[in-house]
CSV table of C-alpha atoms and ligand atoms in Angstrom, one decimal:
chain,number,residue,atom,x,y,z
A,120,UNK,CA,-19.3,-6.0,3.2
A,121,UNK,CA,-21.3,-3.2,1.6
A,122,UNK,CA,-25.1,-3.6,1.3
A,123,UNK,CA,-26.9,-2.0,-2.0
A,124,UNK,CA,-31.4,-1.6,-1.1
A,125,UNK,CA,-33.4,-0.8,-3.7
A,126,UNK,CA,-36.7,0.8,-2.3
A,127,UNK,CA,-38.9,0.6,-5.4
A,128,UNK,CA,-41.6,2.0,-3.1
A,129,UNK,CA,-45.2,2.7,-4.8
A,130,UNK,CA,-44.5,3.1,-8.3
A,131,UNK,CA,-44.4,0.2,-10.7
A,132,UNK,CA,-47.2,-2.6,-11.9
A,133,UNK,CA,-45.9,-5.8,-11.6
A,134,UNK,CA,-45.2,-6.2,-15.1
A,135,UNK,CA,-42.4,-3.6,-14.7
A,136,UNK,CA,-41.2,-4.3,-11.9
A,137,UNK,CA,-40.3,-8.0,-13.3
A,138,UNK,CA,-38.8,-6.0,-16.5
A,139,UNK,CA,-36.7,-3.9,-14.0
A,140,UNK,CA,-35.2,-6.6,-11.5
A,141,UNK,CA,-34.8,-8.8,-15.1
A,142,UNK,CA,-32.7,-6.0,-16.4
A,143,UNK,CA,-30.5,-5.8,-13.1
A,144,UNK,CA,-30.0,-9.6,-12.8
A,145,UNK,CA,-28.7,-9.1,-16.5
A,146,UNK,CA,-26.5,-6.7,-16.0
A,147,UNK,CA,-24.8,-8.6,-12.9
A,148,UNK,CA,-21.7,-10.1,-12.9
A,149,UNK,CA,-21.0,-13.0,-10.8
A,150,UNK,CA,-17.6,-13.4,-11.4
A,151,UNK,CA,-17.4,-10.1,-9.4
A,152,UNK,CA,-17.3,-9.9,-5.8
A,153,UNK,CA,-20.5,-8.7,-5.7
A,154,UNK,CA,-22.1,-6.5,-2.0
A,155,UNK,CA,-25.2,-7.4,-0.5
A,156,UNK,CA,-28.0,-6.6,-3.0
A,157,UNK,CA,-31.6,-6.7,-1.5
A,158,UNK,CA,-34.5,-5.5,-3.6
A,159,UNK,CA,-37.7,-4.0,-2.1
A,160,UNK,CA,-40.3,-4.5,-4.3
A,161,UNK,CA,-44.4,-3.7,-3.6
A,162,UNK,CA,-46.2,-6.4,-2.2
A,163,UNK,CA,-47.7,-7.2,-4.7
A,164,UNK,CA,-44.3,-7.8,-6.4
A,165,UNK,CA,-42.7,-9.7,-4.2
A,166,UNK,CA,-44.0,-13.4,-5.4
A,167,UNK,CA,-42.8,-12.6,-8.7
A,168,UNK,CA,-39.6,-11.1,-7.9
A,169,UNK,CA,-39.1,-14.0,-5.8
A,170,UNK,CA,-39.0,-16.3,-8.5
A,171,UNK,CA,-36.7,-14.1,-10.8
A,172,UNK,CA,-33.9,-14.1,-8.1
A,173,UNK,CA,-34.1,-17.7,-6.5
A,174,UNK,CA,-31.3,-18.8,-8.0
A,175,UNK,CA,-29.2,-15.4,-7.8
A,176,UNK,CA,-27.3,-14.4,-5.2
A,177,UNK,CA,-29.9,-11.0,-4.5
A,178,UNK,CA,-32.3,-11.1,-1.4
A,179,UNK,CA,-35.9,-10.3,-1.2
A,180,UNK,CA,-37.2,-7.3,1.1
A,181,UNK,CA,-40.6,-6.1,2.0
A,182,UNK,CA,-41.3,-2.2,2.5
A,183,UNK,CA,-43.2,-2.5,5.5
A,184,UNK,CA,-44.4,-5.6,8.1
A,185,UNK,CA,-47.3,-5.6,10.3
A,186,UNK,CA,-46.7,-4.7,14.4
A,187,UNK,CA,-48.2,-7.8,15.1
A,188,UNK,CA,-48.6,-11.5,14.2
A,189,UNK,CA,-51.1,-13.1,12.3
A,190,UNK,CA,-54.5,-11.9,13.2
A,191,UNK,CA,-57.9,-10.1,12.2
A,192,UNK,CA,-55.9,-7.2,10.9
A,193,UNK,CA,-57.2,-6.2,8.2
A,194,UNK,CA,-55.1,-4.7,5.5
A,195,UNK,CA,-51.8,-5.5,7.3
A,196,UNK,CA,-49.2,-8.2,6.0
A,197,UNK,CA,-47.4,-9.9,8.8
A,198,UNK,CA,-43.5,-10.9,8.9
A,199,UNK,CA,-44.8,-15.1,8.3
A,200,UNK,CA,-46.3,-14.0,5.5
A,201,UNK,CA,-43.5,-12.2,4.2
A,202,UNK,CA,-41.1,-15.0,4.8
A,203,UNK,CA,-44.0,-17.6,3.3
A,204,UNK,CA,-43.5,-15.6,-0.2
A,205,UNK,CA,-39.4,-15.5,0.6
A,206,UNK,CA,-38.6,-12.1,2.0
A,207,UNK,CA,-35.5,-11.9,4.1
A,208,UNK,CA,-35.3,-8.5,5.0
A,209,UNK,CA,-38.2,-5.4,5.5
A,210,UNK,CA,-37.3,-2.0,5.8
A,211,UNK,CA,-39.0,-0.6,8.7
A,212,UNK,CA,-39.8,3.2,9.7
A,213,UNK,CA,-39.3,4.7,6.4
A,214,UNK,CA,-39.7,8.6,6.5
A,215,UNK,CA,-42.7,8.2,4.8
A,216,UNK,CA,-44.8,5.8,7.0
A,217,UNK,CA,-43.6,8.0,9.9
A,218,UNK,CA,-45.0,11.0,8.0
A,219,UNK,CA,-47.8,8.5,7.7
A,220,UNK,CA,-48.4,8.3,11.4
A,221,UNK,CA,-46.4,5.4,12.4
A,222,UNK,CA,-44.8,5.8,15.9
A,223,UNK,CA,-41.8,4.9,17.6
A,224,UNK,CA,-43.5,2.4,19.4
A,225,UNK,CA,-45.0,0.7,15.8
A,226,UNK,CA,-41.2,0.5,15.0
A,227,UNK,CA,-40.1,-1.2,17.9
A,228,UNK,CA,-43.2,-3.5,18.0
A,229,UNK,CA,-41.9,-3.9,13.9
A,230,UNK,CA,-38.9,-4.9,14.8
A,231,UNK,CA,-39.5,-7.3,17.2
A,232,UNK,CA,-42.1,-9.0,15.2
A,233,UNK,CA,-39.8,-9.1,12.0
A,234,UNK,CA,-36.8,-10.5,14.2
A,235,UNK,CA,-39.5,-13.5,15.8
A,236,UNK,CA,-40.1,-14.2,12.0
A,237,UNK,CA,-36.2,-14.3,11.0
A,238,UNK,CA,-36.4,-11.3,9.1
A,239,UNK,CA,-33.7,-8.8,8.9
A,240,UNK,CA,-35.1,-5.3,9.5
A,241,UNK,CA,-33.4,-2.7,7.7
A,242,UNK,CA,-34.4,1.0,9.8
A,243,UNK,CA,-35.0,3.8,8.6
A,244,UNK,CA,-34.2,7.1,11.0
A,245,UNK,CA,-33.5,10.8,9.9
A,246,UNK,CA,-34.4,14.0,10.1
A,247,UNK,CA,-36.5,16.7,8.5
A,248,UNK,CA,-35.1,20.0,7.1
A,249,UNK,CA,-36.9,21.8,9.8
A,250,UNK,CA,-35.6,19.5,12.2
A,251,UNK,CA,-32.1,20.0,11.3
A,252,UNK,CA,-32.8,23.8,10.6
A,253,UNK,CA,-33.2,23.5,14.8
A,254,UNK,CA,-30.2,22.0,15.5
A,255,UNK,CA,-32.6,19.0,16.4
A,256,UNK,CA,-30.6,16.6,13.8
A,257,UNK,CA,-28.7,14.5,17.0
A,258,UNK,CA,-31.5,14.5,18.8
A,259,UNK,CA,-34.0,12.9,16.6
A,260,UNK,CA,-31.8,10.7,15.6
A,261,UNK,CA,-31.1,9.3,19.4
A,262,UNK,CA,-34.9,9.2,20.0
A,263,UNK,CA,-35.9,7.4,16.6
A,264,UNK,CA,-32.6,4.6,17.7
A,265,UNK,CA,-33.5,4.5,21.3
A,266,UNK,CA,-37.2,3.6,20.8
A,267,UNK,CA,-36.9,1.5,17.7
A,268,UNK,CA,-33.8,-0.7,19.1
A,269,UNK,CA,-33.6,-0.5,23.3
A,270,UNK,CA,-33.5,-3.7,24.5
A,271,UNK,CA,-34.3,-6.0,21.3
A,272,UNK,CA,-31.9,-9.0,20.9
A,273,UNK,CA,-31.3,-9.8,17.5
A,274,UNK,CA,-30.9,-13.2,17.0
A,275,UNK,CA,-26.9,-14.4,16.6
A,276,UNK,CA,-25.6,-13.7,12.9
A,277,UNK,CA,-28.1,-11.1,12.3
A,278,UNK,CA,-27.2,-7.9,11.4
A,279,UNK,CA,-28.5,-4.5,12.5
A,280,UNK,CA,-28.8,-2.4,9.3
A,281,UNK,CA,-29.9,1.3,9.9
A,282,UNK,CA,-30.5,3.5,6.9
A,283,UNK,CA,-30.2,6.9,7.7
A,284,UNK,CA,-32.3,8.8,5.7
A,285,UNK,CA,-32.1,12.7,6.2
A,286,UNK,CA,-35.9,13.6,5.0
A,287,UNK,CA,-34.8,16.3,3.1
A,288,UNK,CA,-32.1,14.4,1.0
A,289,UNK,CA,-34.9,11.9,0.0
A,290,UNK,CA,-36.1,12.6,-3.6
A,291,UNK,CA,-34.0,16.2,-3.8
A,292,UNK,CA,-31.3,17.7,-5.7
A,293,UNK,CA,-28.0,16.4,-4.3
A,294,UNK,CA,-27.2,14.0,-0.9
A,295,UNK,CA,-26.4,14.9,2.4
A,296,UNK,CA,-22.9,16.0,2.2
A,297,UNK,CA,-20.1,13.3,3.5
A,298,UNK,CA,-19.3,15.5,6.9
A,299,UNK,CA,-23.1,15.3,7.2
A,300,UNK,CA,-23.1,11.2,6.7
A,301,UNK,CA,-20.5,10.5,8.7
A,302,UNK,CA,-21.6,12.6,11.6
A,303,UNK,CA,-25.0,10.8,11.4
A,304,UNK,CA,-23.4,7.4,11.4
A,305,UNK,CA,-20.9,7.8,14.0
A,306,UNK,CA,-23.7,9.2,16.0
A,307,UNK,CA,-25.9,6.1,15.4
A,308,UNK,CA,-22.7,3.6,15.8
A,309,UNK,CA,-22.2,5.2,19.2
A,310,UNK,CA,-26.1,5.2,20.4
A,311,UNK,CA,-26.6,1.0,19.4
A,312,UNK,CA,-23.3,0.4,21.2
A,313,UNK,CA,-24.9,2.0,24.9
A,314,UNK,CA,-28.6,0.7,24.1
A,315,UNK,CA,-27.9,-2.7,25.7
A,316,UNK,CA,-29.4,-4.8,23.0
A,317,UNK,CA,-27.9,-7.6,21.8
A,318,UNK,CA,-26.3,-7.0,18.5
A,319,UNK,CA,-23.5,-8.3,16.7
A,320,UNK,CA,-23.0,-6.9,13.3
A,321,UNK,CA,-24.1,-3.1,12.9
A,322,UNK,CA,-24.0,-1.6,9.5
A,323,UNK,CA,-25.0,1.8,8.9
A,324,UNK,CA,-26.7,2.7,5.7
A,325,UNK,CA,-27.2,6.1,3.4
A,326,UNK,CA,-30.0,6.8,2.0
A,327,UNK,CA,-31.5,10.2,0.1
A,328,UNK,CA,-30.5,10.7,-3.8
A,329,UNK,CA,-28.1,8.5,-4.2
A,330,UNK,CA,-27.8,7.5,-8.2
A,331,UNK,CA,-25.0,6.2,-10.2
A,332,UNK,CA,-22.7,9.9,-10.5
A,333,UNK,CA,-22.7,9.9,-6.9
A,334,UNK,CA,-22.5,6.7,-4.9
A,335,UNK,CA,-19.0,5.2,-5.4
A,336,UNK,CA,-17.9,8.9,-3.3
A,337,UNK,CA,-20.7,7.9,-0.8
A,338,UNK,CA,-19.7,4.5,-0.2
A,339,UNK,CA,-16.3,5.1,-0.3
A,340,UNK,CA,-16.8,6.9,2.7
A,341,UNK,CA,-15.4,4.5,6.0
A,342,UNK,CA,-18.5,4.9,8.2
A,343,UNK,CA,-20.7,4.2,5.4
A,344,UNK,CA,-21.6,0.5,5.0
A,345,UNK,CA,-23.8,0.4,1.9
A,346,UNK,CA,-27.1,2.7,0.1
A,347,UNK,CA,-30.5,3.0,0.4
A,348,UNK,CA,-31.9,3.9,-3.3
A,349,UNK,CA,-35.2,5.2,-4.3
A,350,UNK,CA,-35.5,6.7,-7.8
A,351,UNK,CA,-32.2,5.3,-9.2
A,352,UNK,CA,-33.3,2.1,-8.0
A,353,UNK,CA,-36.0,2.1,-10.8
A,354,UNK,CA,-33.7,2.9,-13.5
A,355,UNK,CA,-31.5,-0.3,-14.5
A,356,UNK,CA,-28.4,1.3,-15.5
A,357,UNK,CA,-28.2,3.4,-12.8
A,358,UNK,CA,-29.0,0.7,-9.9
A,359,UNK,CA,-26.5,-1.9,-11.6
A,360,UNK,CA,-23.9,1.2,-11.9
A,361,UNK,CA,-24.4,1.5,-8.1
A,362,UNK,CA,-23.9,-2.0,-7.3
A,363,UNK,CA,-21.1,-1.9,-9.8
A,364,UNK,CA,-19.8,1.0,-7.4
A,365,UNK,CA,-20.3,-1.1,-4.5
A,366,UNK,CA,-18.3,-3.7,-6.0
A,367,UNK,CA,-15.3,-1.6,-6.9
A,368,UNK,CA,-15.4,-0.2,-2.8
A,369,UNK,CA,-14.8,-3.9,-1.7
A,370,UNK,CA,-12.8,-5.1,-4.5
A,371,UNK,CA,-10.4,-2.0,-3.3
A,372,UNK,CA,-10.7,-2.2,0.3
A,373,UNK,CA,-10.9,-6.1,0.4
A,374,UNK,CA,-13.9,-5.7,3.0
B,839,13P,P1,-34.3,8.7,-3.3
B,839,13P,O1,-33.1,7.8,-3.6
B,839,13P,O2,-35.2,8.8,-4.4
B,839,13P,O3,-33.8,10.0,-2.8
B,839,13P,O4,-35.1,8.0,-2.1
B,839,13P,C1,-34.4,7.6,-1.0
B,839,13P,C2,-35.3,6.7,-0.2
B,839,13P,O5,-36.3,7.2,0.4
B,839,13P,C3,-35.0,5.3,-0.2
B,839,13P,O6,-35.7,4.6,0.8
Protein backbone atom coordinates (compact mmCIF):
# COMPACT_ATOMS: atom_id res chain seq x y z
CA UNK A 1 0.00 0.00 0.00
CA UNK A 2 1.15 3.51 -0.65
CA UNK A 3 -0.37 6.33 1.34
CA UNK A 4 -0.82 9.92 -0.56
CA UNK A 5 -1.34 13.20 2.60
CA UNK A 6 -2.30 16.25 1.50
CA UNK A 7 -1.34 18.92 4.19
CA UNK A 8 -3.35 21.95 2.97
CA UNK A 9 -2.00 23.66 6.07
CA UNK A 10 -3.15 27.51 6.65
CA UNK A 11 -4.01 28.62 3.35
CA UNK A 12 -7.41 28.31 1.90
CA UNK A 13 -11.14 29.72 3.00
CA UNK A 14 -13.46 27.05 3.09
CA UNK A 15 -14.94 27.89 -0.03
CA UNK A 16 -11.74 26.77 -1.78
CA UNK A 17 -10.86 24.26 -0.07
CA UNK A 18 -14.45 22.50 -1.02
CA UNK A 19 -13.50 23.66 -4.84
CA UNK A 20 -10.13 21.93 -4.31
CA UNK A 21 -11.06 18.44 -2.69
CA UNK A 22 -14.21 18.65 -5.39
CA UNK A 23 -11.72 18.89 -8.18
CA UNK A 24 -9.56 15.87 -6.75
CA UNK A 25 -12.61 13.66 -6.13
CA UNK A 26 -13.27 14.46 -9.96
CA UNK A 27 -10.37 13.68 -11.21
CA UNK A 28 -10.26 10.10 -9.30
CA UNK A 29 -10.67 6.98 -10.82
CA UNK A 30 -12.20 4.22 -9.00
CA UNK A 31 -11.76 1.67 -11.31
CA UNK A 32 -8.02 2.16 -10.48
CA UNK A 33 -6.40 0.62 -7.60
CA UNK A 34 -6.26 3.55 -6.00
CA UNK A 35 -3.34 4.14 -2.48
CA UNK A 36 -4.45 5.50 0.71
CA UNK A 37 -5.50 9.07 0.08
CA UNK A 38 -6.05 11.21 3.33
CA UNK A 39 -6.74 14.95 3.07
CA UNK A 40 -5.71 17.43 5.75
CA UNK A 41 -7.73 20.14 5.57
CA UNK A 42 -8.01 23.40 8.34
CA UNK A 43 -10.33 22.87 10.94
CA UNK A 44 -12.44 24.84 9.94
CA UNK A 45 -12.67 22.70 6.76
CA UNK A 46 -12.99 19.56 7.92
CA UNK A 47 -16.99 19.42 8.44
CA UNK A 48 -17.35 20.31 4.97
CA UNK A 49 -14.76 18.15 3.48
CA UNK A 50 -16.28 15.58 5.40
CA UNK A 51 -19.37 15.60 3.59
CA UNK A 52 -17.68 15.75 0.09
CA UNK A 53 -15.81 12.43 0.64
CA UNK A 54 -18.31 10.28 2.69
CA UNK A 55 -19.06 8.28 0.14
CA UNK A 56 -15.46 8.13 -1.53
CA UNK A 57 -12.95 5.95 -0.66
CA UNK A 58 -10.54 9.25 0.77
CA UNK A 59 -10.01 9.67 4.56
CA UNK A 60 -10.29 12.74 6.61
CA UNK A 61 -7.11 14.15 8.71
CA UNK A 62 -6.73 16.91 11.13
CA UNK A 63 -3.35 19.05 11.18
CA UNK A 64 -2.92 19.06 14.78
CA UNK A 65 -4.97 17.42 18.12
CA UNK A 66 -4.97 18.68 21.47
CA UNK A 67 -2.31 16.84 24.33
CA UNK A 68 -5.14 16.26 26.24
CA UNK A 69 -8.86 15.22 26.48
CA UNK A 70 -11.79 17.29 26.65
CA UNK A 71 -11.32 20.10 29.01
CA UNK A 72 -11.11 23.97 29.81
CA UNK A 73 -8.58 24.33 27.11
CA UNK A 74 -9.18 27.01 25.49
CA UNK A 75 -8.33 27.17 21.92
CA UNK A 76 -7.32 23.49 21.59
CA UNK A 77 -9.43 20.78 19.59
CA UNK A 78 -9.31 17.44 21.13
CA UNK A 79 -9.03 13.90 19.20
CA UNK A 80 -13.27 13.19 20.20
CA UNK A 81 -13.88 16.11 18.59
CA UNK A 82 -11.99 15.35 15.64
CA UNK A 83 -13.52 12.01 15.28
CA UNK A 84 -17.25 13.70 16.17
CA UNK A 85 -16.77 15.72 12.70
CA UNK A 86 -15.16 12.23 10.99
CA UNK A 87 -11.42 12.56 11.03
CA UNK A 88 -9.46 9.32 11.00
CA UNK A 89 -6.09 10.42 11.00
CA UNK A 90 -4.03 13.77 12.45
CA UNK A 91 -0.65 14.56 11.60
CA UNK A 92 1.17 15.19 14.60
CA UNK A 93 4.71 17.15 15.16
CA UNK A 94 4.78 18.89 12.00
CA UNK A 95 8.10 21.00 11.53
CA UNK A 96 6.21 23.83 11.91
CA UNK A 97 4.40 23.41 15.34
CA UNK A 98 7.81 22.21 16.62
CA UNK A 99 9.23 25.52 15.31
CA UNK A 100 6.17 26.67 17.09
CA UNK A 101 7.28 25.38 20.43
CA UNK A 102 5.72 22.06 20.69
CA UNK A 103 8.00 19.46 22.52
CA UNK A 104 8.73 16.03 22.32
CA UNK A 105 6.71 15.43 25.20
CA UNK A 106 3.42 17.36 23.50
CA UNK A 107 3.99 14.71 20.70
CA UNK A 108 3.98 11.83 22.73
CA UNK A 109 1.23 13.06 24.99
CA UNK A 110 -0.44 13.65 21.00
CA UNK A 111 -0.11 10.49 20.18
CA UNK A 112 -1.32 8.83 22.98
CA UNK A 113 -4.42 10.92 23.07
CA UNK A 114 -5.07 10.52 19.30
CA UNK A 115 -4.59 6.60 19.64
CA UNK A 116 -7.36 6.57 22.99
CA UNK A 117 -9.64 8.42 20.39
CA UNK A 118 -8.97 5.79 17.33
CA UNK A 119 -7.18 8.20 15.42
CA UNK A 120 -4.36 7.33 13.26
CA UNK A 121 -1.47 9.70 13.85
CA UNK A 122 0.57 10.39 11.04
CA UNK A 123 4.33 11.97 12.62
CA UNK A 124 6.14 14.17 11.47
CA UNK A 125 10.21 14.08 12.31
CA UNK A 126 13.15 15.70 10.43
CA UNK A 127 15.82 17.82 10.52
CA UNK A 128 16.86 21.29 9.86
CA UNK A 129 19.64 22.41 7.39
CA UNK A 130 21.76 23.43 10.20
CA UNK A 131 21.11 20.30 11.82
CA UNK A 132 22.15 18.20 9.03
CA UNK A 133 24.98 20.85 8.21
CA UNK A 134 26.26 19.18 11.83
CA UNK A 135 26.07 15.86 10.98
CA UNK A 136 23.18 15.94 13.62
CA UNK A 137 20.64 14.45 10.81
CA UNK A 138 20.61 10.62 12.72
CA UNK A 139 20.58 11.94 15.71
CA UNK A 140 17.55 14.16 15.70
CA UNK A 141 15.85 11.84 14.00
CA UNK A 142 16.32 8.99 16.92
CA UNK A 143 15.47 11.60 19.59
CA UNK A 144 12.20 13.04 17.71
CA UNK A 145 11.11 8.76 17.30
CA UNK A 146 12.24 7.87 20.70
CA UNK A 147 10.21 10.49 22.52
CA UNK A 148 7.20 10.63 20.29
CA UNK A 149 6.75 6.61 20.02
CA UNK A 150 8.62 4.75 23.28
CA UNK A 151 6.43 2.66 24.80
CA UNK A 152 2.92 3.64 23.02
CA UNK A 153 0.79 0.52 22.00
CA UNK A 154 -1.05 1.21 19.04
CA UNK A 155 -4.08 -0.46 19.00
CA UNK A 156 -4.12 -3.86 16.65
CA UNK A 157 -4.60 -2.95 12.74
CA UNK A 158 -3.35 0.41 13.24
CA UNK A 159 -0.71 1.59 11.41
CA UNK A 160 2.35 3.70 12.45
CA UNK A 161 2.78 6.28 9.64
CA UNK A 162 5.95 8.58 10.04
CA UNK A 163 6.51 11.32 7.63
CA UNK A 164 9.85 12.30 7.48
CA UNK A 165 10.15 15.71 6.71
CA UNK A 166 13.72 17.09 6.31
CA UNK A 167 12.98 21.00 7.31
CA UNK A 168 14.90 22.22 4.58
CA UNK A 169 13.16 20.20 1.82
CA UNK A 170 9.81 21.65 3.02
CA UNK A 171 8.59 24.46 0.61
CA UNK A 172 12.24 24.60 -1.29
CA UNK A 173 13.60 24.03 -4.67
CA UNK A 174 14.01 20.25 -5.17
CA UNK A 175 13.39 17.08 -2.44
CA UNK A 176 15.84 15.41 -0.39
CA UNK A 177 17.64 13.28 -2.70
CA UNK A 178 16.71 9.33 -2.80
CA UNK A 179 20.19 8.27 -0.92
CA UNK A 180 19.05 10.89 1.50
CA UNK A 181 15.26 9.25 1.87
CA UNK A 182 16.24 6.04 2.16
CA UNK A 183 18.90 6.62 4.72
CA UNK A 184 16.24 8.40 6.80
CA UNK A 185 13.74 5.65 6.47
CA UNK A 186 15.90 2.77 7.08
CA UNK A 187 17.06 4.71 10.09
CA UNK A 188 13.49 5.24 11.32
CA UNK A 189 12.42 1.52 10.36
CA UNK A 190 15.25 0.33 12.55
CA UNK A 191 14.61 2.80 15.69
CA UNK A 192 10.42 1.73 15.92
CA UNK A 193 11.58 -1.88 15.64
CA UNK A 194 14.06 -1.55 19.24
CA UNK A 195 11.48 1.03 20.92
CA UNK A 196 9.39 -1.77 22.42
CA UNK A 197 6.03 -0.37 21.41
CA UNK A 198 3.59 -2.30 20.15
CA UNK A 199 3.25 -1.76 16.51
CA UNK A 200 2.17 -3.83 13.70
CA UNK A 201 2.18 -2.06 10.40
CA UNK A 202 5.00 0.71 10.01
CA UNK A 203 4.97 2.84 6.98
CA UNK A 204 7.41 5.45 6.45
CA UNK A 205 6.45 8.53 4.65
CA UNK A 206 8.29 11.53 2.46
CA UNK A 207 7.54 14.63 2.75
CA UNK A 208 9.32 18.17 1.47
CA UNK A 209 8.45 19.33 -2.36
CA UNK A 210 7.06 16.67 -3.58
CA UNK A 211 4.74 17.69 -6.82
CA UNK A 212 3.63 15.82 -9.79
CA UNK A 213 7.33 15.88 -11.92
CA UNK A 214 8.77 14.32 -9.06
CA UNK A 215 6.90 11.78 -7.00
CA UNK A 216 6.38 8.63 -9.07
CA UNK A 217 10.82 8.54 -8.69
CA UNK A 218 10.08 9.14 -4.93
CA UNK A 219 7.64 6.63 -4.38
CA UNK A 220 9.08 4.25 -6.51
CA UNK A 221 11.72 4.16 -4.15
CA UNK A 222 11.37 0.58 -1.84
CA UNK A 223 11.67 2.13 1.59
CA UNK A 224 9.32 4.75 0.70
CA UNK A 225 5.66 3.94 1.65
CA UNK A 226 3.76 6.97 0.36
CA UNK A 227 4.11 11.33 0.38
CA UNK A 228 3.48 14.02 2.50
CA UNK A 229 2.31 17.09 0.08
CA UNK A 230 2.08 20.70 0.94
CA UNK A 231 1.95 23.13 -1.92
CA UNK A 232 1.16 20.55 -4.72
CA UNK A 233 -1.55 19.45 -2.55
CA UNK A 234 -3.37 22.74 -3.27
CA UNK A 235 -3.14 22.44 -6.90
CA UNK A 236 -5.68 19.74 -8.36
CA UNK A 237 -3.73 18.58 -11.20
CA UNK A 238 -0.83 18.13 -9.48
CA UNK A 239 -2.21 16.28 -6.30
CA UNK A 240 -4.43 13.89 -8.52
CA UNK A 241 -1.14 13.47 -10.86
CA UNK A 242 0.52 12.33 -7.53
CA UNK A 243 -2.09 9.97 -6.53
CA UNK A 244 -2.17 9.00 -10.16
CA UNK A 245 1.71 8.17 -9.47
CA UNK A 246 0.94 6.35 -6.53
CA UNK A 247 -1.38 4.33 -8.34
CA UNK A 248 0.91 3.35 -11.16
CA UNK A 249 3.75 2.23 -8.08
CA UNK A 250 1.13 -0.36 -6.86
CA UNK A 251 -0.40 -1.31 -10.02
CA UNK A 252 3.47 -2.25 -10.95
CA UNK A 253 4.64 -3.64 -7.82
CA UNK A 254 1.27 -5.35 -6.93
CA UNK A 255 1.70 -3.97 -3.19
P1 LIG B 1 5.83 21.11 0.57
O1 LIG B 1 5.27 19.92 -0.15
O2 LIG B 1 5.16 22.39 0.22
O3 LIG B 1 7.32 21.15 0.51
O4 LIG B 1 5.45 20.90 2.13
C1 LIG B 1 5.75 19.72 2.74
C2 LIG B 1 5.04 19.68 4.04
O5 LIG B 1 5.38 20.39 4.97
C3 LIG B 1 3.90 18.76 4.15
O6 LIG B 1 3.54 18.57 5.47
Amino acid sequence: MKYIVGNYKMQLTTRETSALVKGVLHGLSLDDVLPEIILCPTFTALPDVQKLIKKTPVNLGAQNVASTGLGAHTGEVAAAQLVDVGCTHTLIGHSERRAAGESGDDVHEKILEALAAGLTPIICVGETATERAADQTNAVITRQITSALTDVAFPRKTPCLIAYEPVWAIGAASPATAAQISEAHSLIRHLLVGLGSVIDDIAVLYGGSVDASNALAILREQEVDGVLVGGASLKIHEFSAIIKAGTAVMTATHV
